Tab-separated table of C-alpha atoms in Angstrom:
chain	number	residue	atom	x	y	z
T	1	MET	CA	9.643	-25.760	-21.124
T	2	THR	CA	10.809	-25.550	-17.275
T	3	PRO	CA	9.926	-22.111	-15.226
T	4	SER	CA	13.744	-21.227	-15.635
T	5	GLU	CA	13.758	-21.883	-19.409
T	6	THR	CA	11.165	-19.271	-20.293
T	7	GLY	CA	12.340	-16.511	-17.441
T	8	ARG	CA	9.730	-16.533	-15.591
T	9	PRO	CA	10.113	-17.771	-12.010
T	10	ALA	CA	8.372	-20.842	-10.453
T	11	ASP	CA	8.353	-19.220	-7.031
T	12	ARG	CA	5.941	-17.159	-5.677
T	13	ARG	CA	6.829	-13.752	-5.478
T	14	LEU	CA	4.504	-10.647	-4.266
T	15	LEU	CA	5.402	-7.209	-4.171
T	16	ALA	CA	3.972	-4.488	-1.665
T	17	PHE	CA	3.903	-0.781	-2.604
T	18	HIS	CA	4.109	1.544	0.447
T	19	ALA	CA	4.108	5.315	0.906
T	20	HIS	CA	6.760	5.741	3.696
T	21	PRO	CA	8.584	3.638	6.396
T	22	ASP	CA	6.713	2.396	9.254
T	23	ASP	CA	3.780	1.901	6.798
T	24	GLU	CA	4.995	-1.731	5.686
T	25	SER	CA	4.354	-2.472	9.379
T	26	SER	CA	1.553	-1.014	10.042
T	27	LYS	CA	-0.269	-2.395	6.801
T	28	GLY	CA	0.728	-5.591	6.332
T	29	ALA	CA	3.729	-7.500	8.617
T	30	ALA	CA	1.648	-10.559	10.179
T	31	THR	CA	1.019	-11.832	6.767
T	32	TYR	CA	4.204	-10.620	5.311
T	33	SER	CA	5.947	-12.837	8.493
T	34	ARG	CA	4.195	-15.734	7.238
T	35	LEU	CA	4.616	-15.164	3.612
T	36	THR	CA	8.570	-15.343	3.931
T	37	ASP	CA	8.178	-18.184	6.647
T	38	ASP	CA	5.841	-20.283	3.683
T	39	GLY	CA	8.613	-19.051	1.218
T	40	VAL	CA	7.063	-16.801	-0.608
T	41	HIS	CA	9.736	-14.381	-1.820
T	42	VAL	CA	9.007	-10.671	-0.112
T	43	LEU	CA	9.909	-7.617	-1.802
T	44	VAL	CA	8.553	-4.417	0.113
T	45	VAL	CA	8.736	-1.000	-1.428
T	46	SER	CA	9.352	2.415	-0.105
T	47	ALA	CA	7.934	5.268	-2.260
T	48	THR	CA	9.961	7.729	-0.404
T	49	GLY	CA	12.426	8.066	2.415
T	50	GLY	CA	9.673	9.868	5.934
T	51	GLU	CA	12.217	12.642	5.520
T	52	ALA	CA	9.486	15.048	6.506
T	53	GLY	CA	7.495	13.121	9.922
T	54	ASP	CA	7.677	14.605	13.454
T	55	ILE	CA	8.139	12.515	16.427
T	56	LEU	CA	5.285	11.155	17.220
T	57	ASN	CA	6.569	9.239	20.224
T	58	ALA	CA	6.150	11.531	23.265
T	59	GLY	CA	8.631	9.042	24.974
T	60	LEU	CA	11.409	9.094	22.386
T	61	GLU	CA	14.190	10.757	24.261
T	62	HIS	CA	13.940	9.009	27.450
T	63	SER	CA	13.473	5.044	25.261
T	64	HIS	CA	16.154	5.264	23.321
T	65	PRO	CA	18.042	8.512	23.322
T	66	SER	CA	20.768	8.235	20.882
T	67	ASP	CA	17.577	7.352	17.598
T	68	PHE	CA	16.529	10.850	19.869
T	69	ARG	CA	19.136	13.047	18.999
T	70	MET	CA	19.531	11.471	15.773
T	71	ALA	CA	16.261	12.111	15.750
T	72	GLN	CA	17.115	16.205	15.332
T	73	ARG	CA	19.910	16.196	13.240
T	74	ASP	CA	18.928	12.833	10.254
T	75	MET	CA	14.854	11.806	10.436
T	76	ALA	CA	15.826	10.526	6.956
T	77	GLY	CA	18.352	8.442	8.131
T	78	LEU	CA	17.045	7.084	11.172
T	79	ARG	CA	13.972	6.012	9.389
T	80	ARG	CA	16.567	4.137	7.483
T	81	HIS	CA	17.472	2.793	10.521
T	82	GLU	CA	13.763	1.997	11.914
T	83	LEU	CA	13.155	0.162	8.581
T	84	GLN	CA	16.801	-2.389	8.707
T	85	ARG	CA	15.560	-3.414	11.978
T	86	ALA	CA	11.785	-3.413	11.003
T	87	ARG	CA	12.922	-5.637	7.480
T	88	ASP	CA	15.230	-7.698	9.953
T	89	VAL	CA	12.221	-8.911	12.022
T	90	VAL	CA	10.055	-9.842	9.540
T	91	GLY	CA	12.080	-11.157	6.460
T	92	PHE	CA	11.313	-9.111	3.544
T	93	ASP	CA	13.449	-7.385	0.498
T	94	HIS	CA	13.234	-4.176	0.365
T	95	ARG	CA	14.021	-1.492	-2.146
T	96	TRP	CA	13.503	2.255	-2.191
T	97	LEU	CA	11.795	4.163	-5.220
T	98	GLY	CA	13.725	7.442	-4.571
T	99	TYR	CA	11.409	10.542	-3.894
T	100	THR	CA	10.713	12.337	-1.718
T	101	ASP	CA	8.444	12.972	1.782
T	102	SER	CA	5.788	15.225	0.363
T	103	GLY	CA	4.926	15.746	3.999
T	104	MET	CA	0.880	16.392	4.586
T	105	PRO	CA	0.513	20.292	4.204
T	106	GLU	CA	-1.577	21.987	6.413
T	107	ASP	CA	-1.987	24.486	2.934
T	108	GLY	CA	-3.063	22.723	1.368
T	109	ILE	CA	-0.245	23.480	-0.992
T	110	ILE	CA	2.720	20.004	-1.837
T	111	ARG	CA	6.519	20.821	-1.554
T	112	PRO	CA	7.531	21.198	-4.666
T	113	ASP	CA	10.016	18.448	-6.123
T	114	SER	CA	8.405	15.755	-3.311
T	115	PHE	CA	7.266	12.538	-4.156
T	116	ALA	CA	3.308	13.682	-4.843
T	117	SER	CA	4.666	16.545	-7.135
T	118	ILE	CA	6.968	14.417	-9.539
T	119	PRO	CA	4.613	14.014	-13.162
T	120	ILE	CA	3.433	9.848	-12.712
T	121	GLU	CA	5.249	9.361	-16.510
T	122	ILE	CA	8.951	9.888	-14.411
T	123	SER	CA	8.048	7.967	-10.765
T	124	ALA	CA	6.528	5.071	-11.953
T	125	GLU	CA	9.629	4.035	-13.842
T	126	PRO	CA	12.132	3.198	-11.150
T	127	LEU	CA	9.228	0.649	-10.395
T	128	VAL	CA	8.736	-0.704	-13.364
T	129	ARG	CA	11.920	-1.247	-13.808
T	130	ILE	CA	11.535	-2.708	-10.403
T	131	ILE	CA	8.700	-5.099	-10.853
T	132	ARG	CA	10.273	-6.360	-14.689
T	133	GLU	CA	13.288	-7.791	-12.903
T	134	PHE	CA	11.439	-8.906	-9.635
T	135	ARG	CA	8.358	-10.426	-11.876
T	136	PRO	CA	5.868	-10.983	-8.809
T	137	GLN	CA	2.577	-12.562	-9.206
T	138	VAL	CA	0.891	-10.139	-7.607
T	139	LEU	CA	1.365	-6.401	-6.470
T	140	VAL	CA	-0.326	-4.457	-2.970
T	141	THR	CA	-0.513	-0.780	-2.241
T	142	TYR	CA	-3.533	1.101	-1.216
T	143	ASP	CA	-6.948	2.448	-2.249
T	144	GLU	CA	-7.718	6.023	-4.603
T	145	ASN	CA	-7.657	7.193	-1.269
T	146	GLY	CA	-4.455	6.546	-0.123
T	147	GLY	CA	-5.675	4.207	3.355
T	148	TYR	CA	-6.286	8.131	4.377
T	149	PRO	CA	-5.610	11.171	2.369
T	150	HIS	CA	-2.128	11.527	2.696
T	151	PRO	CA	-0.341	12.785	-0.598
T	152	ASP	CA	2.298	10.421	-0.684
T	153	HIS	CA	-0.059	7.607	-0.037
T	154	ILE	CA	-2.554	8.203	-2.819
T	155	ARG	CA	0.334	8.966	-5.255
T	156	THR	CA	1.497	5.701	-4.331
T	157	HIS	CA	-2.065	3.759	-5.156
T	158	GLN	CA	-1.402	5.949	-8.725
T	159	VAL	CA	2.181	4.801	-8.967
T	160	GLY	CA	1.575	1.533	-7.977
T	161	VAL	CA	-2.337	1.277	-10.493
T	162	PHE	CA	0.220	2.726	-13.186
T	163	ALA	CA	3.642	1.074	-12.897
T	164	LEU	CA	1.707	-2.574	-12.595
T	165	GLU	CA	-0.066	-1.871	-16.702
T	166	ALA	CA	2.771	-0.324	-17.740
T	167	ALA	CA	5.175	-2.986	-17.091
T	168	ALA	CA	3.487	-4.876	-19.278
T	169	ASP	CA	3.295	-3.073	-21.913
T	170	PRO	CA	6.650	-3.558	-24.736
T	171	ALA	CA	5.945	0.230	-25.663
T	172	GLN	CA	6.706	1.686	-22.560
T	173	TYR	CA	9.751	2.548	-21.064
T	174	PRO	CA	11.348	-0.411	-23.388
T	175	ASP	CA	14.674	0.117	-22.122
T	176	ALA	CA	13.454	-0.177	-18.129
T	177	GLY	CA	13.830	-4.128	-18.878
T	178	GLU	CA	11.752	-7.200	-20.755
T	179	PRO	CA	7.951	-6.941	-19.822
T	180	TRP	CA	5.978	-8.562	-17.197
T	181	GLN	CA	2.575	-8.808	-16.139
T	182	VAL	CA	1.634	-9.130	-12.861
T	183	SER	CA	-1.335	-12.002	-12.324
T	184	LYS	CA	-3.023	-10.392	-9.343
T	185	LEU	CA	-3.656	-6.645	-7.563
T	186	TYR	CA	-5.152	-6.458	-4.110
T	187	TYR	CA	-5.255	-3.082	-2.188
T	188	ASP	CA	-5.011	-2.823	1.587
T	189	ARG	CA	-7.776	-3.252	3.463
T	190	ILE	CA	-6.731	-3.884	7.184
T	191	PHE	CA	-8.260	-1.788	9.134
T	192	ASN	CA	-11.761	-2.361	8.544
T	193	ALA	CA	-15.177	-1.990	10.905
T	194	SER	CA	-15.699	-6.176	11.001
T	195	ARG	CA	-12.005	-7.368	12.812
T	196	PHE	CA	-12.363	-4.040	15.337
T	197	ARG	CA	-16.248	-5.288	15.801
T	198	ALA	CA	-15.222	-8.905	16.103
T	199	ILE	CA	-11.714	-7.482	18.309
T	200	LEU	CA	-15.092	-5.161	20.534
T	201	ALA	CA	-16.979	-8.085	21.293
T	202	GLU	CA	-14.160	-10.604	22.389
T	203	ILE	CA	-12.642	-7.818	24.778
T	204	GLU	CA	-16.404	-7.227	26.082
T	205	ARG	CA	-16.511	-11.010	26.088
T	206	ARG	CA	-13.745	-11.049	27.975
T	207	ASP	CA	-13.377	-8.310	30.337
T	208	PRO	CA	-16.511	-5.161	29.796
T	209	GLU	CA	-14.878	-2.662	32.419
T	210	SER	CA	-11.697	-2.515	30.247
T	211	PRO	CA	-10.963	0.452	29.272
T	212	LYS	CA	-9.865	-0.850	25.272
T	213	VAL	CA	-14.261	-0.946	24.864
T	214	GLU	CA	-15.092	2.546	25.254
T	215	GLU	CA	-11.245	3.399	22.686
T	216	LEU	CA	-12.948	0.745	19.558
T	217	LYS	CA	-16.650	1.910	20.123
T	218	GLY	CA	-15.063	5.461	19.433
T	219	TYR	CA	-13.182	4.022	16.866
T	220	LEU	CA	-16.063	2.078	15.345
T	221	GLU	CA	-18.322	5.540	15.594
T	222	ARG	CA	-15.809	7.664	12.766
T	223	VAL	CA	-15.581	4.040	10.610
T	224	GLY	CA	-18.251	1.389	11.235
T	225	ASP	CA	-20.549	2.662	8.528
T	226	ARG	CA	-17.664	2.207	5.383
T	227	PRO	CA	-18.355	-0.708	3.069
T	228	ASP	CA	-16.036	-3.937	4.057
T	229	LEU	CA	-14.658	-4.698	0.589
T	230	ALA	CA	-12.046	-6.983	2.066
T	231	THR	CA	-12.036	-10.615	-1.048
T	232	THR	CA	-8.979	-12.098	0.454
T	233	HIS	CA	-8.240	-12.891	4.367
T	234	ILE	CA	-4.202	-14.112	5.984
T	235	HIS	CA	-3.996	-15.951	8.279
T	236	CYS	CA	-1.380	-14.524	10.915
T	237	GLY	CA	-2.625	-14.234	14.294
T	238	ASP	CA	0.930	-17.071	15.086
T	239	TYR	CA	2.338	-13.825	13.446
T	240	PHE	CA	1.109	-10.611	15.389
T	241	GLU	CA	3.570	-10.544	18.051
T	242	ARG	CA	5.932	-10.313	15.184
T	243	ARG	CA	4.193	-7.758	13.572
T	244	ASP	CA	4.243	-5.363	16.771
T	245	GLN	CA	8.010	-5.907	17.189
T	246	ALA	CA	8.617	-4.788	14.095
T	247	LEU	CA	6.043	-1.490	14.485
T	248	ARG	CA	8.349	-0.389	17.969
T	249	ALA	CA	11.046	-1.071	15.813
T	250	HIS	CA	9.949	2.406	14.354
T	251	ALA	CA	10.095	4.382	17.079
T	252	SER	CA	10.102	7.643	16.081
T	253	GLN	CA	6.506	6.917	14.822
T	254	VAL	CA	4.627	4.291	17.076
T	255	ALA	CA	4.584	4.841	20.703
T	256	PRO	CA	4.990	1.150	23.339
T	257	ASP	CA	2.215	1.612	24.233
T	258	SER	CA	-0.054	2.505	21.528
T	259	THR	CA	-3.781	2.281	22.081
T	260	PHE	CA	-4.447	2.594	17.661
T	261	PHE	CA	-1.989	-0.394	16.742
T	262	PHE	CA	-1.486	-2.806	20.118
T	263	TRP	CA	-4.066	-4.222	21.257
T	264	PRO	CA	-3.923	-8.061	23.109
T	265	ASN	CA	-2.222	-10.329	20.777
T	266	ASP	CA	-4.765	-13.420	21.994
T	267	VAL	CA	-7.841	-11.894	21.936
T	268	GLN	CA	-6.856	-10.899	17.865
T	269	ALA	CA	-6.131	-14.049	17.382
T	270	ASP	CA	-8.581	-14.839	18.588
T	271	ALA	CA	-11.407	-12.339	17.304
T	272	TRP	CA	-9.834	-11.182	14.329
T	273	PRO	CA	-6.790	-13.489	13.239
T	274	TYR	CA	-5.934	-12.132	10.153
T	275	GLU	CA	-4.974	-8.959	7.667
T	276	ASP	CA	-7.861	-8.689	5.353
T	277	PHE	CA	-7.137	-7.013	1.234
T	278	GLN	CA	-9.002	-7.034	-1.140
T	279	LEU	CA	-9.314	-8.464	-5.300
T	280	VAL	CA	-9.299	-5.165	-7.479
T	281	ARG	CA	-7.544	-7.769	-9.789
T	282	SER	CA	-7.097	-10.219	-11.301
T	283	LEU	CA	-5.769	-12.425	-15.068
T	284	VAL	CA	-7.086	-15.250	-13.650
T	285	LEU	CA	-9.770	-17.315	-11.858
T	286	SER	CA	-9.772	-17.586	-7.690
T	287	ASP	CA	-12.845	-18.634	-5.578
T	288	LEU	CA	-13.757	-15.558	-3.414
T	289	PRO	CA	-13.978	-15.093	-0.539
T	290	GLU	CA	-9.767	-16.374	-0.296
T	291	ASP	CA	-6.737	-16.723	1.839
T	292	ASP	CA	-3.705	-16.933	-0.116
T	293	PHE	CA	-3.223	-14.083	-3.084
T	294	PHE	CA	-1.673	-16.731	-4.911
T	295	ALA	CA	-5.167	-18.726	-5.730
T	296	GLY	CA	-5.388	-19.504	-9.497
T	297	ILE	CA	-1.943	-18.509	-10.106
T	298	PRO	CA	-0.140	-21.742	-12.528
T	299	LEU	CA	3.136	-21.183	-10.997
T	300	ASN	CA	4.195	-23.691	-12.239
T	301	SER	CA	3.295	-22.665	-16.083
T	302	GLU	CA	4.667	-20.711	-18.510
T	303	HIS	CA	1.914	-17.932	-17.480
T	304	PRO	CA	3.662	-14.873	-15.089
């Protein structure tokens, strides 16, 4: 029996579940670019529209005056435009889950009817529908801390893991399509200390007086003691420039000279030509560390 006869995809499919527009570009765009060029069907799902975002690029009014004016009246609309520009650069398909950005509450109170305030059982249903329709072998999202403690990032983890399990259970959401079992679950580990140590060493080797040396040392002081949990290193150094183009497409959120996001790509490609992820659940066997999300998955069999 062929994969088409079983109703299962013979091709490789990856679903990346993110909290806001721009997260897909800062957390995996080089990987998605490489995968799409390699023939993988990549679907990015954004939980919210980023409506609560502020203008984080102080130069937006001068560099993108029409976008600046749009941000004053329709931030949600602008962020949709920005994501489409990033999508055009990277090549992924995209779905909106349809929830409202919760914002970063200063008083600890989450906005009512925002993504982080809605019960998981409700907000997971549209993602279950997408999983059952798209039928990915791989799902990538955030860990239980959300990568950083924004309520939407934490909720993205919770909803993503819940939906992955529910999508395989015929008793849950029986009207949301035929059950589908995702084979492998990964967490994003791109901003890890090992990567930044390698970049720092390469910059010091090339130019010990570079101001970026102190910037990187300052960053490592904050994160250097975190354990390196990455198991999977996707070689994508040839796609760093495309990643940066996707980031700059989110001009309201990312300044073109951001020292957090942008480092010389030739340095990065020599020091650490990877984006890094952690395999946290798998129904198949693969040797770790790995360099392929689909390692161990029998794509031409009846296994999902």
